[in-house]
């Protein structure tokens, strides 16, 4: 049964991919969505993890596979399409699996949970950032009050962390290790939010001591990339999650990504392509 399912999945991916690859230049001129999505994907894949041997160099076949998977997915899930950040989520999957079809279906499964991050109305992101604000209020009220006084309660400075699961904050191997921890749903399926809290708490004295406003805070958070101690942050996040207990769980509204929705038909809203 497993091998048959795997065969059918591979066949489905191959068929969709073949149809897209067979679109001629003349056909593409009359297919606006195809041109738009392919253009966005072409721009993104050539700047995704190109410093890694797996993706570096001209005419790298793995970059082409990354492009094909993303283009195929954008039509497999037509309503969601393609948005910036998706290439960051797919890149480590392809690196680990080294198989085009299996990487595609793993990406499909991942997007069942993280797809709302890319919705046009950004409801999935707003829900998570709201939950993050409630967790900070619970676990570090002075820091929360500081953000409130400085009009930072939207927590948009954590947007990139949440959107692509800290992909750009750690080196490649550490990112994959972090994802393994997060995707086991050990302690909580929203452990990524506790990781956010742990990072903010670790730098709270600097943030508050230097009286950072929103713009300064956003710049500071972005410049933490590559400088965060993953082991320490994971220990802190797990301790915070245990400490918060049921009160922490109550801060996170039901259905907050990466929770699977009750009705898959309601997962994505109808939308045009969006570049986040």
Short mmCIF file of C-alpha atoms in Angstrom, two decimals:
data_model
loop_
_atom_site.label_atom_id
_atom_site.label_comp_id
_atom_site.label_asym_id
_atom_site.label_seq_id
_atom_site.Cartn_x
_atom_site.Cartn_y
_atom_site.Cartn_z
CA UNK A 1 0.00 0.00 0.00
CA UNK A 2 2.77 2.45 0.93
CA UNK A 3 4.68 1.81 -2.29
CA UNK A 4 1.48 2.20 -4.33
CA UNK A 5 0.68 5.51 -2.66
CA UNK A 6 4.26 6.65 -3.24
CA UNK A 7 3.99 5.67 -6.91
CA UNK A 8 0.70 7.55 -7.36
CA UNK A 9 2.09 10.63 -5.65
CA UNK A 10 5.15 10.54 -7.88
CA UNK A 11 2.94 10.16 -10.94
CA UNK A 12 0.72 13.07 -9.87
CA UNK A 13 3.68 15.35 -9.35
CA UNK A 14 5.24 14.29 -12.65
CA UNK A 15 2.01 14.99 -14.56
CA UNK A 16 1.55 18.49 -13.11
CA UNK A 17 5.20 19.32 -13.63
CA UNK A 18 5.15 18.01 -17.21
CA UNK A 19 2.13 20.12 -18.09
CA UNK A 20 3.77 23.26 -16.74
CA UNK A 21 7.09 22.54 -18.44
CA UNK A 22 5.31 22.00 -21.76
CA UNK A 23 3.79 25.50 -21.79
CA UNK A 24 5.25 27.29 -24.81
CA UNK A 25 6.38 30.90 -24.93
CA UNK A 26 3.30 31.82 -26.95
CA UNK A 27 1.01 30.06 -24.46
CA UNK A 28 2.74 31.78 -21.55
CA UNK A 29 1.98 35.16 -23.09
CA UNK A 30 -1.72 34.37 -22.69
CA UNK A 31 -1.35 32.82 -19.22
CA UNK A 32 -0.88 35.72 -16.83
CA UNK A 33 -0.77 33.69 -13.60
CA UNK A 34 1.87 31.38 -15.05
CA UNK A 35 4.10 34.29 -16.07
CA UNK A 36 3.69 36.10 -12.75
CA UNK A 37 4.36 33.07 -10.58
CA UNK A 38 7.25 31.80 -12.67
CA UNK A 39 8.79 35.27 -12.61
CA UNK A 40 8.60 35.50 -8.80
CA UNK A 41 9.98 31.98 -8.36
CA UNK A 42 12.82 32.55 -10.84
CA UNK A 43 13.89 35.63 -8.87
CA UNK A 44 13.75 33.88 -5.50
CA UNK A 45 15.46 30.56 -6.25
CA UNK A 46 18.60 32.22 -7.61
CA UNK A 47 19.14 33.89 -4.22
CA UNK A 48 18.09 31.01 -1.95
CA UNK A 49 20.98 29.39 -0.05
CA UNK A 50 23.40 29.82 -2.97
CA UNK A 51 26.36 29.84 -0.58
CA UNK A 52 25.77 26.13 0.09
CA UNK A 53 27.60 23.63 -2.16
CA UNK A 54 24.26 21.90 -2.76
CA UNK A 55 22.88 25.03 -4.47
CA UNK A 56 25.93 26.99 -5.64
CA UNK A 57 27.25 27.55 -9.14
CA UNK A 58 25.70 28.30 -12.51
CA UNK A 59 23.11 25.91 -13.95
CA UNK A 60 22.98 23.98 -10.68
CA UNK A 61 20.46 21.12 -11.18
CA UNK A 62 19.27 21.41 -7.56
CA UNK A 63 18.31 25.05 -8.13
CA UNK A 64 16.32 23.94 -11.17
CA UNK A 65 14.57 21.27 -9.08
CA UNK A 66 13.79 23.86 -6.40
CA UNK A 67 12.25 26.04 -9.11
CA UNK A 68 10.22 23.16 -10.58
CA UNK A 69 8.81 22.11 -7.20
CA UNK A 70 7.76 25.64 -6.28
CA UNK A 71 6.17 26.27 -9.67
CA UNK A 72 4.32 22.95 -9.50
CA UNK A 73 3.11 23.71 -5.98
CA UNK A 74 1.86 27.15 -7.01
CA UNK A 75 -0.57 25.45 -9.38
CA UNK A 76 -1.24 22.39 -7.23
CA UNK A 77 -2.50 24.82 -4.57
CA UNK A 78 -3.73 27.42 -7.02
CA UNK A 79 -5.51 29.72 -4.54
CA UNK A 80 -2.41 30.15 -2.40
CA UNK A 81 0.01 30.32 -5.31
CA UNK A 82 3.56 31.38 -4.53
CA UNK A 83 4.84 33.92 -2.00
CA UNK A 84 8.30 35.00 -0.94
CA UNK A 85 9.59 32.83 1.87
CA UNK A 86 8.33 29.54 0.45
CA UNK A 87 11.72 28.86 -1.15
CA UNK A 88 13.30 29.18 2.31
CA UNK A 89 10.99 26.47 3.64
CA UNK A 90 11.53 24.11 0.71
CA UNK A 91 15.31 24.45 0.44
CA UNK A 92 16.25 22.32 3.51
CA UNK A 93 13.63 19.70 2.60
CA UNK A 94 15.17 19.15 -0.84
CA UNK A 95 18.65 19.19 0.70
CA UNK A 96 17.74 16.37 3.09
CA UNK A 97 15.52 14.28 0.79
CA UNK A 98 17.51 14.63 -2.45
CA UNK A 99 14.39 13.44 -4.27
CA UNK A 100 12.16 15.74 -6.29
CA UNK A 101 8.81 13.99 -5.86
CA UNK A 102 9.25 13.21 -2.16
CA UNK A 103 10.39 16.78 -1.49
CA UNK A 104 7.29 18.09 -3.24
CA UNK A 105 4.89 16.02 -1.13
CA UNK A 106 6.72 16.83 2.10
CA UNK A 107 6.45 20.50 1.16
CA UNK A 108 2.72 20.02 0.51
CA UNK A 109 2.34 18.53 4.00
CA UNK A 110 4.34 21.34 5.58
CA UNK A 111 2.25 23.97 3.82
CA UNK A 112 -0.92 22.36 5.17
CA UNK A 113 0.29 23.75 8.50
CA UNK A 114 2.26 26.83 7.49
CA UNK A 115 0.25 27.89 4.43
CA UNK A 116 -1.82 30.39 6.47
CA UNK A 117 1.43 32.31 7.08
CA UNK A 118 1.24 33.37 3.44
CA UNK A 119 -2.43 34.30 3.18
CA UNK A 120 -3.09 37.64 1.55
CA UNK A 121 -4.97 38.96 4.59
CA UNK A 122 -2.06 37.84 6.82
CA UNK A 123 -4.57 36.47 9.30
CA UNK A 124 -2.34 33.47 10.07
CA UNK A 125 0.55 35.77 10.92
CA UNK A 126 -1.57 38.22 12.90
CA UNK A 127 -2.98 35.35 14.97
CA UNK A 128 0.49 34.09 15.86
CA UNK A 129 1.86 37.53 16.66
CA UNK A 130 -1.17 38.21 18.85
CA UNK A 131 -0.52 34.93 20.69
CA UNK A 132 3.15 35.92 21.03
CA UNK A 133 2.15 39.24 22.61
CA UNK A 134 -0.03 37.42 25.15
CA UNK A 135 2.80 35.01 25.97
CA UNK A 136 5.24 37.87 26.55
CA UNK A 137 2.64 39.57 28.74
CA UNK A 138 2.33 36.34 30.74
CA UNK A 139 6.02 35.50 30.98
CA UNK A 140 7.66 38.93 31.05
CA UNK A 141 5.19 41.67 31.87
CA UNK A 142 7.83 44.47 32.18
CA UNK A 143 9.02 43.76 28.64
CA UNK A 144 5.44 43.62 27.40
CA UNK A 145 4.71 46.96 29.07
CA UNK A 146 7.81 48.44 27.46
CA UNK A 147 6.59 47.34 24.03
CA UNK A 148 3.19 48.81 24.84
CA UNK A 149 4.66 52.17 25.84
CA UNK A 150 6.73 52.27 22.65
CA UNK A 151 3.89 51.22 20.33
CA UNK A 152 5.49 47.89 19.50
CA UNK A 153 2.59 45.66 20.51
CA UNK A 154 2.01 44.42 16.96
CA UNK A 155 5.26 42.43 17.37
CA UNK A 156 5.99 42.90 13.67
CA UNK A 157 9.70 42.88 14.49
CA UNK A 158 9.24 39.10 14.95
CA UNK A 159 7.47 38.70 11.60
CA UNK A 160 10.37 37.00 9.78
CA UNK A 161 11.02 34.61 12.67
CA UNK A 162 7.46 33.31 12.56
CA UNK A 163 6.92 33.43 8.80
CA UNK A 164 9.75 31.07 7.87
CA UNK A 165 10.41 29.37 11.21
CA UNK A 166 13.72 31.17 11.95
CA UNK A 167 15.22 29.97 8.66
CA UNK A 168 17.35 33.08 8.22
CA UNK A 169 18.40 33.39 11.84
CA UNK A 170 20.65 30.32 12.06
CA UNK A 171 23.18 28.55 9.88
CA UNK A 172 21.78 25.72 7.78
CA UNK A 173 22.49 22.74 10.05
CA UNK A 174 21.21 24.57 13.11
CA UNK A 175 18.04 25.52 11.27
CA UNK A 176 17.37 21.88 10.44
CA UNK A 177 18.02 20.90 14.05
CA UNK A 178 15.63 23.58 15.26
CA UNK A 179 12.96 22.43 12.81
CA UNK A 180 13.30 18.85 14.04
CA UNK A 181 12.57 20.05 17.56
CA UNK A 182 9.66 22.27 16.50
CA UNK A 183 8.03 19.70 14.22
CA UNK A 184 7.98 16.95 16.83
CA UNK A 185 5.47 19.19 18.66
CA UNK A 186 7.35 18.27 21.81
CA UNK A 187 5.70 20.13 24.71
CA UNK A 188 3.66 22.29 22.32
CA UNK A 189 2.88 22.57 18.62
CA UNK A 190 3.48 26.30 19.15
CA UNK A 191 6.96 25.93 20.60
CA UNK A 192 8.19 28.38 17.95
CA UNK A 193 6.34 31.14 19.82
CA UNK A 194 8.15 30.24 23.03
CA UNK A 195 11.41 30.39 21.07
CA UNK A 196 10.47 33.97 20.14
CA UNK A 197 9.82 34.77 23.80
CA UNK A 198 13.12 33.18 24.82
CA UNK A 199 15.09 35.32 22.35
CA UNK A 200 13.32 38.51 23.41
CA UNK A 201 13.90 37.76 27.09
CA UNK A 202 17.58 37.04 26.45
CA UNK A 203 18.01 40.52 24.94
CA UNK A 204 15.46 42.36 27.09
CA UNK A 205 18.04 44.34 29.07
CA UNK A 206 19.65 45.67 25.91
CA UNK A 207 16.27 46.46 24.31
CA UNK A 208 14.95 48.28 27.35
CA UNK A 209 18.30 49.76 28.43
CA UNK A 210 18.86 51.40 25.04
CA UNK A 211 15.23 52.57 24.85
CA UNK A 212 14.75 51.06 21.41
CA UNK A 213 11.79 52.33 19.41
CA UNK A 214 10.12 50.18 16.74
CA UNK A 215 12.53 51.01 13.91
CA UNK A 216 15.61 50.53 16.08
CA UNK A 217 14.18 47.31 17.48
CA UNK A 218 13.43 45.94 14.01
CA UNK A 219 16.99 46.70 12.88
CA UNK A 220 18.42 45.11 16.02
CA UNK A 221 16.31 41.94 15.63
CA UNK A 222 17.30 41.55 11.97
CA UNK A 223 20.97 41.94 12.86
CA UNK A 224 20.75 39.08 15.37
CA UNK A 225 20.83 36.70 12.41
CA UNK A 226 23.71 34.24 12.87
CA UNK A 227 24.43 35.43 16.43
CA UNK A 228 21.77 33.57 18.46
CA UNK A 229 22.86 30.66 20.68
CA UNK A 230 20.47 27.90 19.58
CA UNK A 231 21.17 25.51 22.46
CA UNK A 232 20.57 28.20 25.07
CA UNK A 233 17.43 29.44 23.35
CA UNK A 234 15.96 25.95 23.09
CA UNK A 235 16.60 25.34 26.79
CA UNK A 236 14.98 28.65 27.65
CA UNK A 237 12.00 28.03 25.34
CA UNK A 238 11.31 24.62 26.83
CA UNK A 239 11.57 26.02 30.37
CA UNK A 240 9.19 28.87 29.47
CA UNK A 241 6.71 26.46 27.90
CA UNK A 242 6.71 24.27 31.00
CA UNK A 243 6.46 27.30 33.27
CA UNK A 244 3.55 28.75 31.31
CA UNK A 245 1.65 25.47 31.34
CA UNK A 246 -2.10 25.75 30.82
CA UNK A 247 -1.99 29.52 31.11
CA UNK A 248 0.37 29.63 28.16
CA UNK A 249 -1.82 27.31 26.10
CA UNK A 250 -4.80 29.57 26.87
CA UNK A 251 -2.94 32.51 25.33
CA UNK A 252 -2.95 30.80 21.93
CA UNK A 253 -6.31 30.89 20.11
CA UNK A 254 -7.58 27.56 18.72
CA UNK A 255 -6.52 27.01 15.12
CA UNK A 256 -3.44 29.22 15.39
CA UNK A 257 -0.86 27.99 12.83
CA UNK A 258 0.75 25.52 12.65
CA UNK A 259 -2.41 23.80 13.90
CA UNK A 260 -4.22 21.87 11.21
CA UNK A 261 -7.65 23.38 10.52
CA UNK A 262 -10.80 21.46 11.33
CA UNK A 263 -11.97 21.86 7.75
CA UNK A 264 -9.23 21.76 5.11
CA UNK A 265 -11.56 23.59 2.75
CA UNK A 266 -11.23 26.67 4.96
CA UNK A 267 -7.46 26.64 5.11
CA UNK A 268 -6.78 29.24 2.44
CA UNK A 269 -8.70 32.31 1.47
CA UNK A 270 -9.21 33.19 -2.18
CA UNK A 271 -6.41 35.54 -3.15
CA UNK A 272 -4.15 36.98 -5.76
CA UNK A 273 -0.42 36.36 -5.58
CA UNK A 274 1.31 38.35 -2.90
CA UNK A 275 4.92 39.19 -2.27
CA UNK A 276 5.52 39.36 1.48
#
